[in-house]
Short mmCIF file of C-alpha atoms and ligand atoms in Angstrom, two decimals:
data_model
loop_
_atom_site.label_atom_id
_atom_site.label_comp_id
_atom_site.label_asym_id
_atom_site.label_seq_id
_atom_site.Cartn_x
_atom_site.Cartn_y
_atom_site.Cartn_z
CA MET A 20 -29.83 16.75 134.60
CA PRO A 21 -31.40 13.64 132.98
CA VAL A 22 -33.13 14.10 129.60
CA SER A 23 -36.95 14.05 129.82
CA LEU A 24 -39.28 13.13 126.96
CA LEU A 25 -42.16 15.06 125.40
CA GLY A 26 -45.71 14.22 126.45
CA ALA A 27 -48.84 14.44 124.26
CA ALA A 28 -50.09 17.66 125.85
CA GLU A 29 -46.73 19.38 125.48
CA ILE A 30 -46.52 18.37 121.81
CA ARG A 31 -49.86 20.00 121.07
CA ARG A 32 -48.91 23.05 123.09
CA LEU A 33 -45.63 23.40 121.17
CA ALA A 34 -47.44 23.06 117.83
CA ALA A 35 -50.02 25.68 118.84
CA ASP A 36 -47.27 27.98 120.02
CA LEU A 37 -45.50 27.67 116.65
CA ASP A 38 -48.78 27.93 114.76
CA VAL A 39 -48.02 24.54 113.17
CA THR A 40 -50.96 22.57 111.81
CA PRO A 41 -49.54 19.19 110.71
CA THR A 42 -49.58 18.92 106.91
CA LYS A 43 -49.92 15.84 104.70
CA LYS A 44 -47.59 17.40 102.15
CA LEU A 45 -44.67 17.17 104.61
CA GLY A 46 -45.83 13.83 106.08
CA GLN A 47 -46.27 15.44 109.47
CA ASN A 48 -47.61 12.79 111.82
CA PHE A 49 -45.99 13.39 115.18
CA VAL A 50 -45.45 10.58 117.68
CA VAL A 51 -47.14 11.49 120.97
CA ASP A 52 -46.24 8.35 122.93
CA ALA A 53 -43.01 8.02 124.94
CA ASN A 54 -43.03 4.19 124.84
CA THR A 55 -43.04 4.22 121.04
CA VAL A 56 -40.05 6.54 120.65
CA ARG A 57 -38.12 4.50 123.23
CA LYS A 58 -39.04 1.32 121.32
CA ILE A 59 -37.60 2.80 118.10
CA VAL A 60 -34.37 3.82 119.83
CA GLN A 61 -34.07 0.38 121.41
CA ALA A 62 -34.68 -1.38 118.08
CA ALA A 63 -31.86 0.74 116.62
CA GLY A 64 -29.56 -0.31 119.49
CA VAL A 65 -28.44 3.29 120.11
CA SER A 66 -25.92 3.75 122.92
CA ALA A 67 -24.10 6.68 124.51
CA SER A 68 -21.09 6.54 122.20
CA ASP A 69 -23.19 6.68 118.98
CA ARG A 70 -23.49 9.62 116.60
CA VAL A 71 -26.99 9.53 115.16
CA VAL A 72 -28.59 11.34 112.23
CA GLU A 73 -32.35 11.86 112.36
CA ILE A 74 -34.39 12.90 109.32
CA GLY A 75 -37.49 14.97 110.14
CA PRO A 76 -37.25 15.54 113.91
CA GLY A 77 -40.48 17.54 113.92
CA LEU A 78 -41.28 18.75 117.42
CA GLY A 79 -38.57 16.49 118.89
CA SER A 80 -40.27 13.37 120.34
CA LEU A 81 -37.89 10.85 118.82
CA THR A 82 -34.92 13.26 119.04
CA LEU A 83 -35.23 13.42 122.83
CA ALA A 84 -35.50 9.63 123.10
CA ILE A 85 -32.26 9.28 121.11
CA LEU A 86 -30.58 11.96 123.25
CA GLU A 87 -31.81 10.18 126.41
CA THR A 88 -29.31 7.38 125.67
CA GLY A 89 -26.38 9.83 125.80
CA ALA A 90 -25.83 9.70 122.01
CA SER A 91 -25.35 12.85 119.96
CA VAL A 92 -27.76 13.81 117.17
CA VAL A 93 -27.64 15.66 113.86
CA ALA A 94 -31.25 16.37 112.87
CA VAL A 95 -32.35 17.46 109.36
CA GLU A 96 -35.73 19.23 109.25
CA ILE A 97 -37.36 20.95 106.24
CA ASP A 98 -39.97 22.94 108.19
CA HIS A 99 -38.19 26.13 109.30
CA ARG A 100 -40.41 26.72 112.31
CA LEU A 101 -39.76 23.21 113.65
CA ALA A 102 -36.03 23.38 112.91
CA ALA A 103 -35.72 26.73 114.68
CA ARG A 104 -37.53 25.56 117.82
CA LEU A 105 -35.78 22.22 118.35
CA PRO A 106 -32.62 23.46 120.17
CA GLU A 107 -34.79 25.33 122.67
CA THR A 108 -37.01 22.28 123.28
CA ALA A 109 -33.93 20.08 123.76
CA ALA A 110 -32.35 22.53 126.22
CA ALA A 111 -35.59 22.70 128.21
CA HIS A 112 -35.52 18.88 128.44
CA GLY A 113 -32.00 18.66 129.83
CA VAL A 114 -29.88 18.30 126.68
CA SER A 115 -26.55 20.17 126.54
CA SER A 116 -26.24 22.15 123.31
CA ASP A 117 -23.09 20.32 122.14
CA ARG A 118 -25.05 17.08 121.66
CA LEU A 119 -27.59 18.37 119.11
CA THR A 120 -26.99 19.94 115.69
CA VAL A 121 -30.04 20.99 113.69
CA ILE A 122 -29.83 21.38 109.91
CA ASP A 123 -32.67 23.42 108.46
CA ALA A 124 -32.90 21.79 105.01
CA ASP A 125 -34.60 19.35 102.68
CA ALA A 126 -33.04 15.94 103.48
CA LEU A 127 -33.12 15.08 99.77
CA GLN A 128 -30.72 17.96 99.07
CA VAL A 129 -28.30 17.47 101.98
CA ARG A 130 -24.77 16.57 100.87
CA ASP A 131 -22.80 17.11 104.12
CA LEU A 132 -23.40 15.89 107.64
CA PRO A 133 -21.18 17.15 110.47
CA GLY A 134 -19.45 14.53 112.63
CA GLU A 135 -20.02 11.62 110.22
CA PRO A 136 -22.89 9.95 112.14
CA GLU A 137 -22.88 6.17 111.80
CA VAL A 138 -26.51 5.47 112.80
CA LEU A 139 -29.74 6.62 111.10
CA VAL A 140 -32.90 6.77 113.22
CA ALA A 141 -36.08 8.40 111.92
CA ASN A 142 -39.82 8.48 111.71
CA LEU A 143 -39.66 9.28 108.01
CA PRO A 144 -42.00 11.58 106.11
CA TYR A 145 -43.97 8.91 104.23
CA ASN A 146 -44.16 10.66 100.86
CA VAL A 147 -40.35 10.70 100.43
CA SER A 148 -39.26 7.76 102.58
CA VAL A 149 -37.62 5.60 99.88
CA PRO A 150 -35.85 8.40 97.94
CA VAL A 151 -34.59 9.90 101.18
CA LEU A 152 -33.23 6.54 102.41
CA LEU A 153 -31.49 5.81 99.11
CA HIS A 154 -30.09 9.35 98.97
CA PHE A 155 -28.62 9.02 102.47
CA LEU A 156 -27.13 5.58 101.86
CA GLU A 157 -25.62 6.71 98.58
CA THR A 158 -24.28 10.06 99.83
CA PHE A 159 -23.01 9.11 103.31
CA PRO A 160 -20.81 5.99 103.26
CA PHE A 161 -20.12 6.42 106.98
CA LEU A 162 -23.74 5.46 107.79
CA GLN A 163 -23.40 1.89 109.06
CA ARG A 164 -26.84 0.94 110.33
CA GLY A 165 -30.26 2.27 111.13
CA VAL A 166 -33.88 1.77 112.06
CA VAL A 167 -36.61 3.88 110.51
CA MET A 168 -40.38 4.01 110.76
CA VAL A 169 -42.17 3.90 107.41
CA GLN A 170 -45.58 3.06 105.98
CA ALA A 171 -46.13 -0.72 106.42
CA GLU A 172 -46.32 -1.33 102.66
CA VAL A 173 -42.99 0.42 102.11
CA GLY A 174 -41.26 -1.40 104.98
CA GLU A 175 -42.47 -4.78 103.70
CA ARG A 176 -41.21 -3.91 100.25
CA LEU A 177 -37.79 -2.80 101.52
CA ALA A 178 -37.31 -6.05 103.46
CA ALA A 179 -38.85 -8.37 100.81
CA PRO A 180 -36.79 -11.28 99.42
CA PRO A 181 -36.71 -12.10 95.66
CA GLY A 182 -39.80 -13.97 94.47
CA SER A 183 -42.15 -12.44 97.02
CA LYS A 184 -45.21 -10.52 95.83
CA VAL A 185 -44.05 -7.15 97.07
CA TYR A 186 -40.43 -7.46 95.89
CA GLY A 187 -39.69 -4.51 93.60
CA ALA A 188 -37.15 -1.90 92.54
CA PRO A 189 -36.87 -0.39 96.07
CA SER A 190 -36.15 -3.87 97.53
CA VAL A 191 -33.27 -4.49 95.11
CA LYS A 192 -31.82 -0.96 95.38
CA ALA A 193 -31.94 -1.05 99.18
CA ALA A 194 -30.24 -4.48 99.13
CA TRP A 195 -27.31 -2.97 97.18
CA TYR A 196 -26.23 -1.45 100.51
CA GLY A 197 -26.82 -4.45 102.79
CA PRO A 198 -29.51 -6.62 104.41
CA TRP A 199 -32.86 -5.18 105.62
CA ARG A 200 -35.26 -6.59 108.19
CA LEU A 201 -38.66 -5.77 109.63
CA ALA A 202 -38.15 -4.64 113.23
CA GLY A 203 -41.67 -4.23 114.65
CA THR A 204 -45.08 -2.70 114.09
CA VAL A 205 -46.44 0.60 115.40
CA SER A 206 -50.05 1.38 116.24
CA ARG A 207 -51.77 4.27 114.40
CA GLN A 208 -52.94 5.58 117.75
CA VAL A 209 -49.51 6.82 118.79
CA PHE A 210 -49.58 9.57 116.15
CA TRP A 211 -51.05 13.03 116.04
CA PRO A 212 -52.85 13.32 113.72
CA VAL A 213 -53.76 9.60 113.38
CA PRO A 214 -52.67 8.52 109.85
CA ASN A 215 -54.81 6.34 107.60
CA VAL A 216 -51.99 3.84 106.99
CA ASP A 217 -50.20 1.33 109.22
CA SER A 218 -46.56 1.79 110.13
CA VAL A 219 -43.63 -0.55 110.69
CA LEU A 220 -40.03 -0.30 111.78
CA VAL A 221 -37.44 -1.47 109.31
CA GLY A 222 -33.74 -1.88 110.01
CA PHE A 223 -30.60 -2.21 107.88
CA ASP A 224 -26.90 -2.98 108.33
CA ARG A 225 -24.53 -1.78 105.66
CA ASP A 226 -22.30 -4.50 104.19
CA ALA A 227 -18.70 -4.28 105.40
CA GLU A 228 -17.47 -4.19 101.78
CA PRO A 229 -19.32 -2.17 99.13
CA ARG A 230 -20.55 -4.21 96.15
CA GLY A 231 -18.79 -1.87 93.75
CA GLY A 232 -18.14 1.71 92.79
CA GLU A 233 -20.52 4.43 91.65
CA GLU A 234 -20.46 3.42 88.00
CA LEU A 235 -21.45 -0.20 88.73
CA ARG A 236 -24.18 1.03 91.09
CA ARG A 237 -25.63 3.29 88.38
CA ARG A 238 -25.57 0.51 85.80
CA THR A 239 -27.18 -1.92 88.27
CA PHE A 240 -29.93 0.55 89.22
CA ALA A 241 -30.68 1.28 85.52
CA LEU A 242 -31.16 -2.48 84.96
CA VAL A 243 -33.37 -2.73 88.04
CA ASP A 244 -35.55 0.17 86.83
CA ALA A 245 -35.90 -1.38 83.37
CA ALA A 246 -36.69 -4.85 84.75
CA PHE A 247 -39.43 -3.59 87.06
CA GLN A 248 -40.92 -1.04 84.66
CA GLN A 249 -42.13 -4.04 82.70
CA ARG A 250 -42.24 -6.60 85.48
CA ARG A 251 -44.48 -9.07 83.64
CA LYS A 252 -42.11 -9.32 80.69
CA MET A 253 -39.26 -11.80 80.49
CA LEU A 254 -35.87 -10.22 81.13
CA ARG A 255 -34.71 -10.65 77.53
CA GLN A 256 -37.54 -8.28 76.49
CA ALA A 257 -37.66 -5.98 79.51
CA LEU A 258 -33.89 -5.37 79.34
CA ALA A 259 -33.55 -5.17 75.54
CA GLY A 260 -33.39 -1.36 75.65
CA VAL A 261 -30.53 -1.28 78.16
CA LEU A 262 -28.64 -4.42 77.08
CA GLY A 263 -27.64 -4.06 73.44
CA GLY A 264 -30.88 -2.83 71.86
CA SER A 265 -32.49 -6.19 71.00
CA ALA A 266 -33.91 -9.25 72.74
CA ALA A 267 -31.14 -11.38 71.18
CA ALA A 268 -28.37 -9.10 72.50
CA ALA A 269 -30.06 -8.99 75.92
CA SER A 270 -30.30 -12.81 75.99
CA GLU A 271 -26.60 -13.08 75.27
CA ALA A 272 -25.68 -10.63 78.03
CA LEU A 273 -27.96 -12.44 80.49
CA GLU A 274 -26.50 -15.84 79.64
CA ARG A 275 -22.98 -14.48 80.07
CA ALA A 276 -24.04 -13.54 83.63
CA SER A 277 -25.55 -17.04 84.16
CA VAL A 278 -29.09 -15.63 84.32
CA ASP A 279 -31.92 -17.39 82.45
CA PRO A 280 -33.28 -14.81 79.92
CA THR A 281 -36.83 -16.14 80.35
CA LEU A 282 -36.96 -15.16 84.04
CA ARG A 283 -38.68 -11.98 85.26
CA GLY A 284 -37.06 -9.23 87.30
CA GLU A 285 -38.91 -10.19 90.45
CA GLN A 286 -37.02 -13.52 90.53
CA LEU A 287 -33.54 -11.93 90.59
CA SER A 288 -31.47 -11.08 93.65
CA ILE A 289 -29.23 -8.01 93.92
CA ASP A 290 -26.26 -10.33 93.20
CA ASP A 291 -27.87 -11.39 89.90
CA PHE A 292 -28.45 -7.76 88.85
CA VAL A 293 -24.87 -6.82 89.78
CA ARG A 294 -23.47 -9.74 87.75
CA ILE A 295 -25.45 -8.63 84.69
CA ALA A 296 -24.36 -4.99 85.17
CA ALA A 297 -20.70 -6.02 85.57
CA GLY A 298 -20.99 -7.61 82.10
N1 SAM B 321 -39.75 12.75 114.20
C1 SAM B 321 -41.02 13.38 114.49
C2 SAM B 321 -41.88 12.45 115.31
O1 SAM B 321 -41.61 11.24 115.29
O2 SAM B 321 -42.82 12.91 115.93
C3 SAM B 321 -41.75 13.83 113.23
C4 SAM B 321 -41.98 12.77 112.19
S1 SAM B 321 -43.03 13.26 110.87
C5 SAM B 321 -43.60 11.66 110.32
C6 SAM B 321 -41.94 13.68 109.53
C7 SAM B 321 -41.09 14.94 109.73
O3 SAM B 321 -40.26 15.11 108.57
C8 SAM B 321 -41.86 16.25 109.87
O4 SAM B 321 -41.32 17.00 110.92
C9 SAM B 321 -41.64 16.97 108.52
O5 SAM B 321 -41.68 18.39 108.63
C10 SAM B 321 -40.27 16.46 108.15
N2 SAM B 321 -39.98 16.44 106.71
C11 SAM B 321 -40.83 16.24 105.67
N3 SAM B 321 -40.18 16.23 104.50
C12 SAM B 321 -38.86 16.43 104.79
C13 SAM B 321 -37.67 16.54 104.00
N4 SAM B 321 -37.71 16.41 102.66
N5 SAM B 321 -36.50 16.77 104.62
C14 SAM B 321 -36.45 16.89 105.98
N6 SAM B 321 -37.53 16.81 106.78
C15 SAM B 321 -38.72 16.57 106.19
#
């Protein structure tokens, strides 16, 4: 039996049945348009042999579109009512039970994923999109690539190159794991309820070789946080607290890493930050 997708009327019926009124707190804006979920799955290049992890499957719109390709899915959902209903919805839409595993949990707390999925596909809850992405990339080294839908501002920031206006701590931290790209825009009208922000798709590919171990990552991220907490200050001042306790000591450390101490954090690439952290 081929997998069928959810339609707008069925989504509302399911929500009413479960007594679910979408909440802002959990970023619950459900996609009610089959073309959009197919577009996300296509942008992620999901095929039948893939194992996919989805964060926040909600009522299952995107989940079914991923399953339609023949891939298997591990879905992590914080709302117990939605998590409990998803297997039944999938079965009713032609999915065999061995292809879907639902984890009823907060994605920020998850430390194990069965089957080591290599692809991340999600319409992320907007209030936790960056922490959840960084948590997954940090915790699950088997995740190789992904496409997620996020608030436009966040997607632009994640994919921003050094020197651009929106380049910030999330851009540098995300780049630790590999390159990011914008992968399309999504109309507000495909959601229920309609959000008051625009959305984009953003994709990543993990680098074949990690930049370094956990200790280097921590040191790099601490430098990134310090540099962007005071983004208008020159690095020798902004990093004084984390590089030797004085502007002079920070200048020395920066020069050793071939970084001009009078630059600002927004001008540095992930490679520059890693060189400084490596000392
Ligand atoms: N994937 C569905 C869709 O596209 O229609 C729903 C997307 S909705 C933007 C975000 C989903 O994430 C909701 O189902 C919400 O309950 C869930 N969610 C919110 N915070 C979460 C968290 N910390 N961990 C896991 N799921 C979460």
